[in-house]
Structure formats: structure tokens, C-alpha cells
CSV table of C-alpha atoms and ligand atoms in Angstrom, one decimal:
chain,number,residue,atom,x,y,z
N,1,UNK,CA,0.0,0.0,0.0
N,2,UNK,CA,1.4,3.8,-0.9
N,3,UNK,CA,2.0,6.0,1.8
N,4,UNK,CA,-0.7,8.3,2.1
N,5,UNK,CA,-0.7,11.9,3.2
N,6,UNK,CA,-3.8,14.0,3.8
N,7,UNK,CA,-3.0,17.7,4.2
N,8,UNK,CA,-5.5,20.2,6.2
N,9,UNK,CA,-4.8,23.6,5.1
N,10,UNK,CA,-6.0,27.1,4.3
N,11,UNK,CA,-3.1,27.2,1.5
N,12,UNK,CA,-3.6,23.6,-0.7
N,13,UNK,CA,-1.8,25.3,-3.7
N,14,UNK,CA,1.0,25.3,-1.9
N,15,UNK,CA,1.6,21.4,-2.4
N,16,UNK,CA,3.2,19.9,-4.1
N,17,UNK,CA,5.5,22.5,-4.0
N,18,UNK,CA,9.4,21.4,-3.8
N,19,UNK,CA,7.4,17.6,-2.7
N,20,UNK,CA,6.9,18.2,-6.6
N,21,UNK,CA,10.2,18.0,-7.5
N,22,UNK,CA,13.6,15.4,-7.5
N,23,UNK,CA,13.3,12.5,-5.5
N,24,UNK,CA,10.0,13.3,-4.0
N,25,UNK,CA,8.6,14.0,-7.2
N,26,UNK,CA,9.0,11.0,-8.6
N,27,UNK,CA,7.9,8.9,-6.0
N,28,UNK,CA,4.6,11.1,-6.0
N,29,UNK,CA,4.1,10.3,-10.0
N,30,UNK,CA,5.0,7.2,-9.6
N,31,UNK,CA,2.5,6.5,-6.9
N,32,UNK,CA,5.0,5.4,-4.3
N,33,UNK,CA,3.6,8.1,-2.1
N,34,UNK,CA,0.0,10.0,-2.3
N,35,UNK,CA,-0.8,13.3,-1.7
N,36,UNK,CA,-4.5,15.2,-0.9
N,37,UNK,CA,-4.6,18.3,0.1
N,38,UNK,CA,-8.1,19.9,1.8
N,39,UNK,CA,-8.9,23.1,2.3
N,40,UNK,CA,-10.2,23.9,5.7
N,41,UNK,CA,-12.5,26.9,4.2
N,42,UNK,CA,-14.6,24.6,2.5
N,43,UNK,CA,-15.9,23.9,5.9
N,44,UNK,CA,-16.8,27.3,7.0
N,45,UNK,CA,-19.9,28.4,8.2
N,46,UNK,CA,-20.4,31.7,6.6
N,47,UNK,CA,-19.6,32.8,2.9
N,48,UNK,CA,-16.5,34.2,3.6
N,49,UNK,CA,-15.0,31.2,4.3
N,50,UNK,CA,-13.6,32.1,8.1
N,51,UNK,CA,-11.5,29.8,10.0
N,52,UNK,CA,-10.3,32.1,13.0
N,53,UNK,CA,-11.5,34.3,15.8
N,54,UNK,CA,-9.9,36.2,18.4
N,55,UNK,CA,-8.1,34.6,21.7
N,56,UNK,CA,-10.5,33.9,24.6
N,57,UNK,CA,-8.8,35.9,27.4
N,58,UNK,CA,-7.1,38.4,25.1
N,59,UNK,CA,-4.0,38.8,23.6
N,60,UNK,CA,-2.7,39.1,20.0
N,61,UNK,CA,-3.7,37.6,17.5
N,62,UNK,CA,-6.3,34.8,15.6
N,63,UNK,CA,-6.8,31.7,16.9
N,64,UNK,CA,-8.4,28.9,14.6
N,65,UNK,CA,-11.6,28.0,15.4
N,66,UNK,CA,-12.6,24.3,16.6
N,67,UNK,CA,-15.9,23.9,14.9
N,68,UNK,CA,-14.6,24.6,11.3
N,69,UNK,CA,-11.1,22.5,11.7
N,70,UNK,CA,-13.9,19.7,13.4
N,71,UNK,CA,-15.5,19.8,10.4
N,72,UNK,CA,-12.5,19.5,8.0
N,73,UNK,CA,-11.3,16.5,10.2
N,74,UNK,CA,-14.2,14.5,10.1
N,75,UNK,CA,-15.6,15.1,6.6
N,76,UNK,CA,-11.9,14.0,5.6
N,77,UNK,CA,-10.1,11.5,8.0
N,78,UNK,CA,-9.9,7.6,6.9
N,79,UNK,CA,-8.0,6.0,9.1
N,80,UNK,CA,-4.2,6.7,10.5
N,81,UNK,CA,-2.2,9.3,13.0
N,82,UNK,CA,-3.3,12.7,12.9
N,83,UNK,CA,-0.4,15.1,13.3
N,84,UNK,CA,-0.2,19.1,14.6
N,85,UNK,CA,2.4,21.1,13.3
N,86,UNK,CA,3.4,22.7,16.2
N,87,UNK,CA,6.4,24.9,17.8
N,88,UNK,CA,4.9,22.9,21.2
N,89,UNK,CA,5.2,19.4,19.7
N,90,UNK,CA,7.7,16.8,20.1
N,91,UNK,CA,10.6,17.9,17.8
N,92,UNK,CA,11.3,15.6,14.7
N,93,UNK,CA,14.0,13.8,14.8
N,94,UNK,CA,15.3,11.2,12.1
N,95,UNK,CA,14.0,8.1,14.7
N,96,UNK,CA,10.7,9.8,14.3
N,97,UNK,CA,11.0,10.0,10.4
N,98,UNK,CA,11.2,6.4,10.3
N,99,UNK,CA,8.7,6.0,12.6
N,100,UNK,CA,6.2,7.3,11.0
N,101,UNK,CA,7.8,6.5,7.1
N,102,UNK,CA,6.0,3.0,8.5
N,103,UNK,CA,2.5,4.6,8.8
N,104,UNK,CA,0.3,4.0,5.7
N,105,UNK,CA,-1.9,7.4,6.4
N,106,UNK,CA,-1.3,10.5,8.1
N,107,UNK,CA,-3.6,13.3,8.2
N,108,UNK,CA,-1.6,16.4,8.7
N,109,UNK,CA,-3.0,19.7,10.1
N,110,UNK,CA,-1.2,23.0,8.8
N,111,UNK,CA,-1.8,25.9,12.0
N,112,UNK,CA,-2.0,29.3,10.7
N,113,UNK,CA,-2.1,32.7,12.8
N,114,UNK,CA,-1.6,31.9,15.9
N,115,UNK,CA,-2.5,28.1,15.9
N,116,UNK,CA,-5.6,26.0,16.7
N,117,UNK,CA,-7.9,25.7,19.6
N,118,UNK,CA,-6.8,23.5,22.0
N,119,UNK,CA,-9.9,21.1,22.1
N,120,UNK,CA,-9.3,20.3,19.0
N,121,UNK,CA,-5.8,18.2,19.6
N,122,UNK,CA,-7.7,16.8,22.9
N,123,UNK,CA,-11.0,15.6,20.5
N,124,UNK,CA,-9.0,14.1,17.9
N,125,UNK,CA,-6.1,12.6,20.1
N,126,UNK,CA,-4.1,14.7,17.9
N,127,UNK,CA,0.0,14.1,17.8
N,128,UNK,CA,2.2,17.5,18.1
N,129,UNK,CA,5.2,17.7,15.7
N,130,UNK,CA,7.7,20.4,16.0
N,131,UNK,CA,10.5,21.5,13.2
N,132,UNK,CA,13.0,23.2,15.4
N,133,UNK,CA,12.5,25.7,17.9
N,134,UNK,CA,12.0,28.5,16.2
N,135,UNK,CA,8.4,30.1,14.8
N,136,UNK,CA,7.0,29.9,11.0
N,137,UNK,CA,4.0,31.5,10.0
N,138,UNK,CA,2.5,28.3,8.8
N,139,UNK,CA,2.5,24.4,9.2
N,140,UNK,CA,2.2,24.3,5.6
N,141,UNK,CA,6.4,24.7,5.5
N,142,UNK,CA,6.9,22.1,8.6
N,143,UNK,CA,4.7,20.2,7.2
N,144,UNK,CA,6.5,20.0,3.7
N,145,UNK,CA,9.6,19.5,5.5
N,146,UNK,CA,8.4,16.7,7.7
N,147,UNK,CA,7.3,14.7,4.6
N,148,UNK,CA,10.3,15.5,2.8
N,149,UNK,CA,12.0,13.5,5.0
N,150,UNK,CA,9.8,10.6,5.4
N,151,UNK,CA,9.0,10.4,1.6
N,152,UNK,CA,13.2,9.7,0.9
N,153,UNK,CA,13.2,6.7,3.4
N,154,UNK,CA,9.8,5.2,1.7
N,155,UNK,CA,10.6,1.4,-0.4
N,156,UNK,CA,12.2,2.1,-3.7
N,157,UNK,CA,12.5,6.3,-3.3
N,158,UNK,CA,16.4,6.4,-3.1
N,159,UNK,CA,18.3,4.9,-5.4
N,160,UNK,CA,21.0,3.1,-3.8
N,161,UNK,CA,19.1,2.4,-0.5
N,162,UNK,CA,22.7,2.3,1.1
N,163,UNK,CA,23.0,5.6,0.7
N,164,UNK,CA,21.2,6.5,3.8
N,165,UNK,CA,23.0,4.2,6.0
N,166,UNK,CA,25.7,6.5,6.8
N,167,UNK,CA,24.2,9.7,6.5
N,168,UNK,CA,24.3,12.5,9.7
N,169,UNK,CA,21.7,10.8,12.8
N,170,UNK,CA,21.5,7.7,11.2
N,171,UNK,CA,24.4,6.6,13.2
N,172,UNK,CA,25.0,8.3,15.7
N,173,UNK,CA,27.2,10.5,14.3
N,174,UNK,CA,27.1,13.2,12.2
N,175,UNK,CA,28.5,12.3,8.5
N,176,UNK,CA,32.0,12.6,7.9
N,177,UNK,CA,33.3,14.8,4.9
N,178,UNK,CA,32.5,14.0,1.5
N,179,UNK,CA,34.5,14.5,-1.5
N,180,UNK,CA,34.4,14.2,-5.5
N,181,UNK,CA,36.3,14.9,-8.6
N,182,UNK,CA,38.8,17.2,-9.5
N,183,UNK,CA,41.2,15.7,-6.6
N,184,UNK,CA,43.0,19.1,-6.3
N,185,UNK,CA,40.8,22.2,-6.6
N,186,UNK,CA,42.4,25.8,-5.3
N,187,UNK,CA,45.6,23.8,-4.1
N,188,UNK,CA,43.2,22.0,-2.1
N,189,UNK,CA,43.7,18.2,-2.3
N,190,UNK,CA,41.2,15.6,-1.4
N,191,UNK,CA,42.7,13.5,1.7
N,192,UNK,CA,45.5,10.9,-0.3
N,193,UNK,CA,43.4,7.9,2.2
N,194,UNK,CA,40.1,8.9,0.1
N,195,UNK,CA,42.2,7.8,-3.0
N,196,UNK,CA,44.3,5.1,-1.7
N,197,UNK,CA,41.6,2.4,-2.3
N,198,UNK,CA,42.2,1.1,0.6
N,199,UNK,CA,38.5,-0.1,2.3
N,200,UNK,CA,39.4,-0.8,5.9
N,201,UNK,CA,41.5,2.5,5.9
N,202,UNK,CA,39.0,4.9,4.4
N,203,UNK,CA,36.6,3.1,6.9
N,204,UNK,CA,38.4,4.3,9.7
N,205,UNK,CA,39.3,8.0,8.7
N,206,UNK,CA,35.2,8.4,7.8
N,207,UNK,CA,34.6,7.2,11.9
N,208,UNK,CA,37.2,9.1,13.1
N,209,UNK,CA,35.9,12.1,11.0
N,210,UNK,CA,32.4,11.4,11.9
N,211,UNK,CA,33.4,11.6,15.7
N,212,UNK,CA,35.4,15.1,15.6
N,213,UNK,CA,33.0,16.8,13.8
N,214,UNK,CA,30.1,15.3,16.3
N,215,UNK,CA,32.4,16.3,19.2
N,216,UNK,CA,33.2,19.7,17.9
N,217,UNK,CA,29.7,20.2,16.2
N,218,UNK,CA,27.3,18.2,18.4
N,219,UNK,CA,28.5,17.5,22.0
N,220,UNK,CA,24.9,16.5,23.0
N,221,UNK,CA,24.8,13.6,20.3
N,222,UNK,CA,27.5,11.7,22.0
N,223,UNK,CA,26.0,12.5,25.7
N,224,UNK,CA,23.1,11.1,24.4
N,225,UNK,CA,25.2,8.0,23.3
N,226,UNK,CA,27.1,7.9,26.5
N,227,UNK,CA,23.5,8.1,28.6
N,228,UNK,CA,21.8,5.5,26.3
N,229,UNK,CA,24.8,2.7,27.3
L,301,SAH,N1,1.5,30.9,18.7
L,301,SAH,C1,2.1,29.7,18.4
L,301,SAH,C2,2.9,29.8,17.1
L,301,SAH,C3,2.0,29.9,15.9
L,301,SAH,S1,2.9,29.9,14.4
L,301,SAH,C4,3.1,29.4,19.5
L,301,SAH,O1,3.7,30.2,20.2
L,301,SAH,O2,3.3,28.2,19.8
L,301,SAH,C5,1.6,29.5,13.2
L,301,SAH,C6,1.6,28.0,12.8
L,301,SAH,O3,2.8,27.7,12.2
L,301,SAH,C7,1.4,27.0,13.9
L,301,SAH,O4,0.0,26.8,14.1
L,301,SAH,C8,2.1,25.8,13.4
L,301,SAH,O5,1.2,25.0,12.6
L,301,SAH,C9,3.2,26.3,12.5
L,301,SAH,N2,4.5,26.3,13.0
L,301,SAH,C10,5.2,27.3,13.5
L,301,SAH,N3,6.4,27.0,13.9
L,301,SAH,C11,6.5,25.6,13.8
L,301,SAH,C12,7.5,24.7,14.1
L,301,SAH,N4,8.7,25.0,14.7
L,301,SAH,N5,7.2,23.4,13.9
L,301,SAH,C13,6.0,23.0,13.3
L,301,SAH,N6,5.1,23.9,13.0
L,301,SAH,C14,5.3,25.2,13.2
């Protein structure tokens, strides 16, 4: 069965967007991954299409409104997680990615303004997913990103399916340095071991690299190694 994602927003023509294009793109024409996008005006109440009303308690602002995104949700959902973009969510991290690269629907809902009514995550037993820790003005972009990265791990979507292996958090290290062709460019050469041909040698520069950088880079990826042994 295709992957299936189900997008709730007040922006579809957004999507595909970059999901259109490369890797992603292809996997969505060839049907490896599907892609509907609904737009939560359609479900309205009034003829101007509003979604949002102003914070109970004050403050600045729009908040979206329960009934309409209720609406959207249940006229919509068939089956799966659904999933709040959300600065409060748990953050995504490439564990998660898999995770939920194994789910066969997800319904995503895109906040806008200044993000949903609470009752609606309680309601709909509604998963938070965060970015990063910093604020966009719309799920639509999390939302994008998160799929991005679920879409590339999806059966048959990368071509050499090795490729991923040894990519940054899927060890748990960050990747080592990567070089190609011309060997010398600027007077800079590309490290003689990288050319020697030598497997076991090359092996051990990459995990040695791999560990400096994380140390320098990343101190709290190896804590997290150190606590998890
Ligand atoms: N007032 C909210 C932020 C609203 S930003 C707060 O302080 O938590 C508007 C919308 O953008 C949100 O509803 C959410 O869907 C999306 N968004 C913003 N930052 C995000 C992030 N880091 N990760 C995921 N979604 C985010």
C-alpha cells in the first residue's frame, strides 16, 4: 500500500511545492507516495470562508476555530495518525522519520495565525510535531519538510538504498566529509586515504571524522550516546 498523506490547510496550492520535484517527485508520479490536500475553508460556516476568531482571554492575534477544523477532520479523515504542526510538539527527529515513514496514512493539520484551539488536539487525540525551535507563519512549511524526510526513506525512493546508511543521525554520528572529482581544486587536495583504495583505511578516517565533527559540532549527540549505554 502507498504512503498516504492527507494535508489540512488554508493554503492547498501550496503542495506539491518542492514535494513536486527530484526524488519526491517522482515517487509522487510514480505513486509510491500519495498526496491530498483539503482546504479547511470549504468547511466554513459563513460565505467568507472564516476559520479564525480572536483569543478567549485576550491577547494578540487569531486563533483557529474548533468547529470549522472539526468539520474539516471528520468530513476528511480515513483511518491513521493525525499530526499538529506545532512549535509545542515533540521535535522531529530522524527516529521519528522512520517512525512514522511506516505509517500508511497521516492526516496532517497546517496551523496558521496563531494556531488552533486547544480542544481540537484533545478531540481528535491529535499528535504534536515540531521543526526546530524556532516560529514559521505556517504548518504548511513544517509540514513540507516533515514529509520531505519521510518520503526519501519510503521502499524504492532512493536509489542506492545504502545511501542513507551512513548519512548525519542515522548513526550516531554526524557524517564525515565528502569528497568528489577534480582531486586538487584551489591547491586543495582531497585526503590521499580517500584515494588510496584502501577499504578498511577509508573506513576508519570516515569514523574518526564522523566523531570530531560530532564532538566539535554536536556535544549532546554523544551525551546522548554515552547516557543510552
Ligand atoms: N502561537 C504559536 C505559534 C503559531 S505559528 C506558539 O507560540 O506556539 C503558526 C503556525 O505555524 C502553527 O500553528 C504551526 O502549525 C506552524 N509552526 C510554526 N512553527 C513551527 C515549528 N517550529 N514546527 C512546526 N510547526 C510550526
Amino acid at each position: 500500500m502507498a504512503f498516504k498523506a492527507k494535508i489540512l490547510t488554508i493554503f492547498p496550492e501550496i503542495f506539491p511545492g518542492f514535494l513536486g520535484y527530484s526524488l519526491t517527485g517522482k515517487a509522487l508520479n510514480e505513486g509510491i507516495w500519495q498526496l491530498e490536500t483539503v482546504n479547511i475553508r470549504d468547511y466554513a460556516f459563513d460565505k467568507h470562508g472564516s476559520v479564525d476568531d480572536t483569543p478567549c482571554g485576550g491577547g494578540a492575534g487569531m486563533i483557529m476555530r474548533p468547529d470549522v477544523l472539526g468539520e474539516a477532520i471528520e468530513h476528511n479523515y480515513n483511518g491513521g495518525k493525525i499530526i499538529y504542526m506545532s512549535p509545542k510538539g515533540k521535535p522531529l527527529t530522524q527516529q521519528k522519520v522512520h517512525e512514522l515513514s511506516r505509517e500508511d496514512n497521516l492526516t496532517i493539520i497546517c496551523g496558521r495565525f496563531e494556531g488552533i484551539d486547544e480542544r481540537v488536539i484533545e478531540e481528535y487525540n491529535i499528535e504534536e510535531i515540531s521543526i526546530g525551535d524556532y516560529i514559521l507563519t505556517g504548518g504548511e512549511q513544517a509540514a513540507m519538510i516533515m514529509l520531505d524526510a519521510i518520503v526519501r526513506l519510503l521502499p524504492n525512493v532512493l536509489g542506492n538504498s545504502a545511501s542513507t546508511e551512513n548519512e548525519s543521525f542515522e548513526g550516531d554520528l554526524l557524517e564525515y566529509p565528502q569528497y568528489t572529482r577534480p582531486t586538487e581544486w584551489k591547491g586543495r587536495k582531497v585526503p590521499d586515504v580517500l584515494m588510496s583504495g584502501h577499504h578498511e583505511n577509508v573506513a576508519k578516517w570516515q569514523r574518526e571524522q564522523a566523531l570530531q565533527i560530532t564532538k566539535e559540532r554536536r556535544p549532546d549527540l554523544l551525551e546522548k550516546i554515552l547516557d543510552s549505554k
